[in-house]
mmCIF file of C-alpha atoms in Angstrom:
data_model
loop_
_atom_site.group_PDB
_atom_site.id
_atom_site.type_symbol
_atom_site.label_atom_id
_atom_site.label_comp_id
_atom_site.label_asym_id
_atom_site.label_seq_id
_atom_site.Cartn_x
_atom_site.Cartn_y
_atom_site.Cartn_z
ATOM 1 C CA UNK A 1 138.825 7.203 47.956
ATOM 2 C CA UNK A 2 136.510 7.270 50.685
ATOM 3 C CA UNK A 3 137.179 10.862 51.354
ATOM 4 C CA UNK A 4 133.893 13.168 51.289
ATOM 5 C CA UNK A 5 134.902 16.676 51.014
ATOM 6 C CA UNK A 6 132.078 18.631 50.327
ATOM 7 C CA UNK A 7 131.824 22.266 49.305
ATOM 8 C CA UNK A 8 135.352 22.935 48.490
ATOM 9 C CA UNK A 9 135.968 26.450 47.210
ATOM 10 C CA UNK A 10 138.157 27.743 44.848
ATOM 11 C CA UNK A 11 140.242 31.204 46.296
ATOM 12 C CA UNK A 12 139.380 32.760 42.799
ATOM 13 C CA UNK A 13 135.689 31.846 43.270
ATOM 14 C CA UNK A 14 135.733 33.598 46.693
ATOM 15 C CA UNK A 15 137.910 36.813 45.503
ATOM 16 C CA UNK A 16 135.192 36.959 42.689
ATOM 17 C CA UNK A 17 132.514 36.716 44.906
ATOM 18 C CA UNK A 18 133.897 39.649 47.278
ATOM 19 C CA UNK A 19 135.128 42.136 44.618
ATOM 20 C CA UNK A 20 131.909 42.332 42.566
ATOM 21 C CA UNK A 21 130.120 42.598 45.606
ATOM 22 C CA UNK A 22 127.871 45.523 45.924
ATOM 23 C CA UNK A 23 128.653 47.841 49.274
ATOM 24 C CA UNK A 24 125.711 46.932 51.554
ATOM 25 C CA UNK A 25 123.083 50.133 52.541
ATOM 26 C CA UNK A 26 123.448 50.859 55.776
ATOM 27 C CA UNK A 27 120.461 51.190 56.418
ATOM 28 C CA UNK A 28 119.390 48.060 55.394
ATOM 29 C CA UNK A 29 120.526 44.284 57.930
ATOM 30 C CA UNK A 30 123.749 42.630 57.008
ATOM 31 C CA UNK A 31 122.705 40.385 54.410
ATOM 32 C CA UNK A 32 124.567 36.951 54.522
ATOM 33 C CA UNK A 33 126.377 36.145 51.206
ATOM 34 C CA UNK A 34 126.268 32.184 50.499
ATOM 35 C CA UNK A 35 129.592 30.681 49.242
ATOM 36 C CA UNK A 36 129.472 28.942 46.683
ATOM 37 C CA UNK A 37 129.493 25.122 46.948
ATOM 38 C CA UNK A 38 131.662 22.731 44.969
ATOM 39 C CA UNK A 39 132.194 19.016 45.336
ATOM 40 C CA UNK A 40 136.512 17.763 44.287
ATOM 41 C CA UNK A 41 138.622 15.001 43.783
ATOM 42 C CA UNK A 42 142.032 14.844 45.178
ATOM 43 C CA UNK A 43 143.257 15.768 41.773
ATOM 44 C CA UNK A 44 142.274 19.072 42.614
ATOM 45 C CA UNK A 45 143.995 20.178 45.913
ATOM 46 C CA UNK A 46 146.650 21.643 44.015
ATOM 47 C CA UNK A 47 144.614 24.411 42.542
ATOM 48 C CA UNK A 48 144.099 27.375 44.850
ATOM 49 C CA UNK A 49 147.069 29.251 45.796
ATOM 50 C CA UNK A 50 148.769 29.180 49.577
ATOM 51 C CA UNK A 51 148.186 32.546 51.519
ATOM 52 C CA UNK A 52 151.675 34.066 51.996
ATOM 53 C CA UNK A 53 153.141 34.254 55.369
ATOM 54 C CA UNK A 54 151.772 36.599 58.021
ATOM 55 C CA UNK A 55 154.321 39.500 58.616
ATOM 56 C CA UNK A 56 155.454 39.701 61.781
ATOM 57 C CA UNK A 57 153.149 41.694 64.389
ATOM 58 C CA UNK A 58 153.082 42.412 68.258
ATOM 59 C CA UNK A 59 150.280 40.568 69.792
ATOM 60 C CA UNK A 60 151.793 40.599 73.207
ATOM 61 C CA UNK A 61 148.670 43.209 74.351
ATOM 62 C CA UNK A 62 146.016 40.713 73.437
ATOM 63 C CA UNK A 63 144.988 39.730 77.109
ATOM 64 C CA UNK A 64 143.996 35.835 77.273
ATOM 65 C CA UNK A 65 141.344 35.619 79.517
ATOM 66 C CA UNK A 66 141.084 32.166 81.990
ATOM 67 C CA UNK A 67 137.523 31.655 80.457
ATOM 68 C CA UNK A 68 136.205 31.771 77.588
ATOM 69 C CA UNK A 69 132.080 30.781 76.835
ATOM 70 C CA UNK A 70 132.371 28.568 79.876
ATOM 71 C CA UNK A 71 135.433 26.638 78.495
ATOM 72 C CA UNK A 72 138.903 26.901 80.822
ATOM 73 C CA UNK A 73 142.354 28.019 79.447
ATOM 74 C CA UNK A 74 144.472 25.021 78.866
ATOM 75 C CA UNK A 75 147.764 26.430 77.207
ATOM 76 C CA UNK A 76 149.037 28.872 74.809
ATOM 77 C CA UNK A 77 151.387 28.738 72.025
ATOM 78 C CA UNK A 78 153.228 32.087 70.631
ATOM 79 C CA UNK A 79 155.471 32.938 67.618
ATOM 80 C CA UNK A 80 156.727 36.305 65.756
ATOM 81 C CA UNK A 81 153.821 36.081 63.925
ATOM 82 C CA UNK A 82 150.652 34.645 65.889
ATOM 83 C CA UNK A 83 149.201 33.454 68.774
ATOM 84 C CA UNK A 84 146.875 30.218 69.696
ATOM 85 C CA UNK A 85 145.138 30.211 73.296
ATOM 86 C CA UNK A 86 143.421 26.461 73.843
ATOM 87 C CA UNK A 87 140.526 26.227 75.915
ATOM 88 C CA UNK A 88 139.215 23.294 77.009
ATOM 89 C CA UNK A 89 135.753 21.832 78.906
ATOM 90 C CA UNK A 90 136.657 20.065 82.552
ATOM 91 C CA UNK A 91 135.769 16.659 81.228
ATOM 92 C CA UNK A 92 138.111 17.903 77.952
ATOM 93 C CA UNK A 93 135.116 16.594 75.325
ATOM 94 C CA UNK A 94 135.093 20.121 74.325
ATOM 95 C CA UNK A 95 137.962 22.325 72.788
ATOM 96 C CA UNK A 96 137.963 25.463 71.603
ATOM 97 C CA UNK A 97 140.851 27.407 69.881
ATOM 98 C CA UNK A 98 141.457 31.240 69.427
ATOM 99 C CA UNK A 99 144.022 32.676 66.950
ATOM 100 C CA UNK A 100 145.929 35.449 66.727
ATOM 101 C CA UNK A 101 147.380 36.976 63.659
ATOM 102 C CA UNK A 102 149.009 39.552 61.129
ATOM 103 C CA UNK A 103 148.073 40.433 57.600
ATOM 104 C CA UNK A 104 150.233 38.763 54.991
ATOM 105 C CA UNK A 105 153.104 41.207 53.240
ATOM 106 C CA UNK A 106 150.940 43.142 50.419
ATOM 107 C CA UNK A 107 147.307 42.786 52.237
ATOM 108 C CA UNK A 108 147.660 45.897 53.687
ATOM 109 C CA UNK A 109 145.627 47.407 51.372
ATOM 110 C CA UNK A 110 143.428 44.804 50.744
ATOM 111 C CA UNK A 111 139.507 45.383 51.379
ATOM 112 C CA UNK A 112 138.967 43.461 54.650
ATOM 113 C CA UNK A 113 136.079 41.387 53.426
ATOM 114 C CA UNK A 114 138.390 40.290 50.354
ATOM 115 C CA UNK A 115 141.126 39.612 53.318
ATOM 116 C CA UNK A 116 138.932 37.265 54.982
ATOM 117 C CA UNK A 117 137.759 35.480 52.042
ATOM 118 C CA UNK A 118 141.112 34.983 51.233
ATOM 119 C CA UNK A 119 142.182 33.699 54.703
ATOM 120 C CA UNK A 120 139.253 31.674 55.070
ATOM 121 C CA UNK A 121 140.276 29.787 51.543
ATOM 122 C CA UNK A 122 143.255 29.242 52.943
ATOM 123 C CA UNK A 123 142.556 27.573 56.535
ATOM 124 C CA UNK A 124 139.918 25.845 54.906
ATOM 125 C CA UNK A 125 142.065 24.112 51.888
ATOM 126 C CA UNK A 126 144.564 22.788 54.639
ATOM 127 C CA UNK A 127 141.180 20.902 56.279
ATOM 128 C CA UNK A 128 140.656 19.291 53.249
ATOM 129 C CA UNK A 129 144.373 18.143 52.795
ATOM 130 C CA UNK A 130 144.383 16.752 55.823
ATOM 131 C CA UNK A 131 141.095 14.497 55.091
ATOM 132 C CA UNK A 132 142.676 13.995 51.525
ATOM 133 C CA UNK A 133 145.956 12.131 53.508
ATOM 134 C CA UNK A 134 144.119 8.909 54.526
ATOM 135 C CA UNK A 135 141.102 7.694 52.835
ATOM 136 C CA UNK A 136 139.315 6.677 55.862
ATOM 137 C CA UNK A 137 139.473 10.692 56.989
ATOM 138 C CA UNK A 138 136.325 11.935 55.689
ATOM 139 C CA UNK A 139 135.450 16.184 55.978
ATOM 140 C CA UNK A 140 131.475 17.068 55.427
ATOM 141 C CA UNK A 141 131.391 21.118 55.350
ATOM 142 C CA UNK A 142 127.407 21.632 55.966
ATOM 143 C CA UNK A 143 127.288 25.195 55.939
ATOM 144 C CA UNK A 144 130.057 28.135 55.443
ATOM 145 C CA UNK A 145 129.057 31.830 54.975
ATOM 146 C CA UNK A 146 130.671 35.153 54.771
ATOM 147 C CA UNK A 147 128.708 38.372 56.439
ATOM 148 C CA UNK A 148 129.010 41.049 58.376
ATOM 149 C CA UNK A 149 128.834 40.423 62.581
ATOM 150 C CA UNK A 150 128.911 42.963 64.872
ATOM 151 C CA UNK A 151 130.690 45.641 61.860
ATOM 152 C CA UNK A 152 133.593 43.167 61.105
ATOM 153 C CA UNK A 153 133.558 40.749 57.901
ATOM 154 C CA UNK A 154 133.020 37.245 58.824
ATOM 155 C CA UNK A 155 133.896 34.030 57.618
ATOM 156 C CA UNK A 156 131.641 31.548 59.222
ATOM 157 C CA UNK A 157 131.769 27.333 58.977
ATOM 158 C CA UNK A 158 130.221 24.353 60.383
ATOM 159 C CA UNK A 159 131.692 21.164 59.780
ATOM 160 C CA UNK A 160 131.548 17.361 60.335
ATOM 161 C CA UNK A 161 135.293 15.213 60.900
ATOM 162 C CA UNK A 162 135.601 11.638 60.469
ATOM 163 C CA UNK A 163 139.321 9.824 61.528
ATOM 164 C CA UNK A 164 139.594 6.103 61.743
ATOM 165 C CA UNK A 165 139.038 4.933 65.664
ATOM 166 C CA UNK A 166 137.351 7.970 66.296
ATOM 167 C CA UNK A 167 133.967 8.802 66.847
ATOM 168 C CA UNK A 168 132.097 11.610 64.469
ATOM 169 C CA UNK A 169 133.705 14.869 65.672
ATOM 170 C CA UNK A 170 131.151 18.134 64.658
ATOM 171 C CA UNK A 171 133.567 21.286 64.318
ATOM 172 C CA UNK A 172 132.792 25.208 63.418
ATOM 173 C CA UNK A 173 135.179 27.681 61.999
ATOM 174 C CA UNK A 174 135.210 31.219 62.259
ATOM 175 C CA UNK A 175 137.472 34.222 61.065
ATOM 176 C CA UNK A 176 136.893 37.515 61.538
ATOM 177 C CA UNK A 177 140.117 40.675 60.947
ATOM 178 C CA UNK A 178 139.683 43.668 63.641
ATOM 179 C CA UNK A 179 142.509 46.778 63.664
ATOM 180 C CA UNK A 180 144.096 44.568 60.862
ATOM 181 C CA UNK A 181 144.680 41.309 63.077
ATOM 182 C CA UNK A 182 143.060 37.900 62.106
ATOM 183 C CA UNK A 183 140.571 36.479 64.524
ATOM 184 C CA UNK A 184 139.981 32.758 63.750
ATOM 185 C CA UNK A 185 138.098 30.378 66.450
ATOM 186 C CA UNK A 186 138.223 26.970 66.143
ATOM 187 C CA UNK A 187 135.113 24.954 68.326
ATOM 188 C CA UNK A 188 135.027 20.976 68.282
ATOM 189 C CA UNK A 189 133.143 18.302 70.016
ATOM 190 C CA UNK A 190 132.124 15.023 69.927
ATOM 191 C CA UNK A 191 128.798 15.868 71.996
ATOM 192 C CA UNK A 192 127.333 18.848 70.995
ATOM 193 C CA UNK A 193 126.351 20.126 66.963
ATOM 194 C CA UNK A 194 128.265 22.273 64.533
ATOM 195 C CA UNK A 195 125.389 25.108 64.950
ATOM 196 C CA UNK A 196 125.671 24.836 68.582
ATOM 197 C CA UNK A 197 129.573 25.250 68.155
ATOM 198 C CA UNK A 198 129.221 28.055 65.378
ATOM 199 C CA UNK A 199 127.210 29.898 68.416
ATOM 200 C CA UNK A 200 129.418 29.063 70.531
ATOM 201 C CA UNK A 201 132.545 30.159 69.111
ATOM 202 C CA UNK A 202 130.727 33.691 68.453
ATOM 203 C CA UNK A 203 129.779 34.183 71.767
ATOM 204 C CA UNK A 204 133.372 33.461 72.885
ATOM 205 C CA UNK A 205 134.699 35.900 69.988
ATOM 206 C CA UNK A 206 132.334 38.541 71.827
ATOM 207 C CA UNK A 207 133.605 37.863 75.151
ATOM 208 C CA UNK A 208 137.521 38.249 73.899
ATOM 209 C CA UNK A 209 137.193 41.281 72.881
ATOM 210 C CA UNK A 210 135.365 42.543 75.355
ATOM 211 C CA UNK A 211 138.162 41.163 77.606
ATOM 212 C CA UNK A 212 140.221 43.805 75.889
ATOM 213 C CA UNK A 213 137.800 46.500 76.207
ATOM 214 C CA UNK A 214 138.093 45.947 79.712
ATOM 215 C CA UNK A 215 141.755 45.804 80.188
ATOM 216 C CA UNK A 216 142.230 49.083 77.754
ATOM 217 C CA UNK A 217 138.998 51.296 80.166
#
C-alpha cells in the first residue's frame, strides 16, 4: 500500500507512558513528554482498543462564540453526548473545528493526563483508518506531544493529509479535558503549516474559554 502512516501509537504505550510518569515540581516549567513514535502496517489497526462511549452530559452552557482566532462560525452540530462548532475562513481554505464532550462511563476517576492520553489514542487511530481505506490516502504525523498548557493536560498534533484529487492538506490536533469535559480542536488548511495551525488552534482554545469566562462574570 501506498499508505504512510507514521508514528502510530499503541493506547498501552501511551497509558504506560502516563502512569509511570513522575508528578512534575511545581516549581519547575511544564516539561513536554515526547510520545513515542512507531511506524505500522495495516495488519495492525486492529490492536489498540476503541474508547467507550461518552456518557451523556449537558453542554448546552458552553457559549459558541461567532469568532474564533479570526475564523467565522459556519454551523454546529449537537447530540446527548457532544458538541462540534465549525468555523470557517471567508474564502473557506481554512477550517477549524471545536469539540465538545463527556468522560466515558468508568473515567471518572481516571487521572486526567491518563484521560487524555487515552482520548488522544483514540481520535488519532480513527485518522489512520481512514488513510488505511484507500491506498492513495496517505497520513504523515510530524510531531504529537502530551504536556501541560495553561494547568490542563494536553494532547498536541501536527499532521500532513494526502486524498487522491486533492492537494496536500497540513492539519493539527489538539485535546485538552477542563471540569471533566473533552476539549479537542481540529485546524486544517491547504495554505498555511501544521505549526502555524497547532498555534492556531491554541490560541482559539484560549479565546473559548475565555468566551465563557465572560458570559459566567
Amino acid at each position: 500500500m501506498n499508505v504512510k502512516v507514521c508514528y502510530l501509537l499503541p493506547l498501552i504505550a501511551v497509558l504506560g507512558l502516563v502512569s509511570c510518569a513522575t508528578q512534575p515540581n511545581r516549581e519547575q516549567p511544564p516539561t513536554a513528554l515526547k510520545l513515542p513514535k512507531l511506524s505500522t502496517e495495516s495488519s495492525d489497526q486492529q490492536r489498540l482498543p476503541v474508547t467507550p462511549t461518552a456518557q451523556a452530559v449537558d453542554l448546552s452552557h458552553f457559549q459558541a462564540p461567532q469568532h474564533l482566532a479570526g475564523l467565522k462560525l459556519d454551523g454546529e452540530i449537537s447530540t446527548q453526548r457532544g458538541r462540534t462548532l465549525h468555523y470557517r475562513s471567508e474564502d473557506k481554505k481554512e477550517q477549524l473545528s471545536l469539540t465538545l464532550s463527556g468522560l466515558p462511563a468508568g473515567w471518572d476517576n481516571m487521572p486526567a493526563q491518563r484521560a487524555v492520553a487515552s482520548y488522544y489514542s483514540e481520535v488519532r487511530q480513527r485518522r489512520v483508518n481512514q488513510a488505511l481505506q484507500d491506498s492513495a490516502n496517505a497520513l504523515t504525523i510530524v510531531s504529537e506531544t502530551l504536556l501541560d498548557l495553561e494547568g490542563q493536560p494536553s494532547a498536541q498534533a501536527q499532521m500532513r493529509w494526502v486524498e487522491k484529487g486533492r492537494p496536500i492538506q497540513n492539519q493539527s490536533l489538539l485535546v485538552t479535558l477542563i471540569d471533566g469535559v473533552y476539549i479537542r480542536i481540529n485546524n486544517a488548511s491547504y495554505q498555511q503549516s501544521p505549526r502555524w495551525l497547532l498555534q492556531h488552534g491554541k490560541r482559539a482554545l484560549a479565546e473559548f474559554k475565555a468566551a465563557q469566562k465572560a458570559v459566567g462574570s
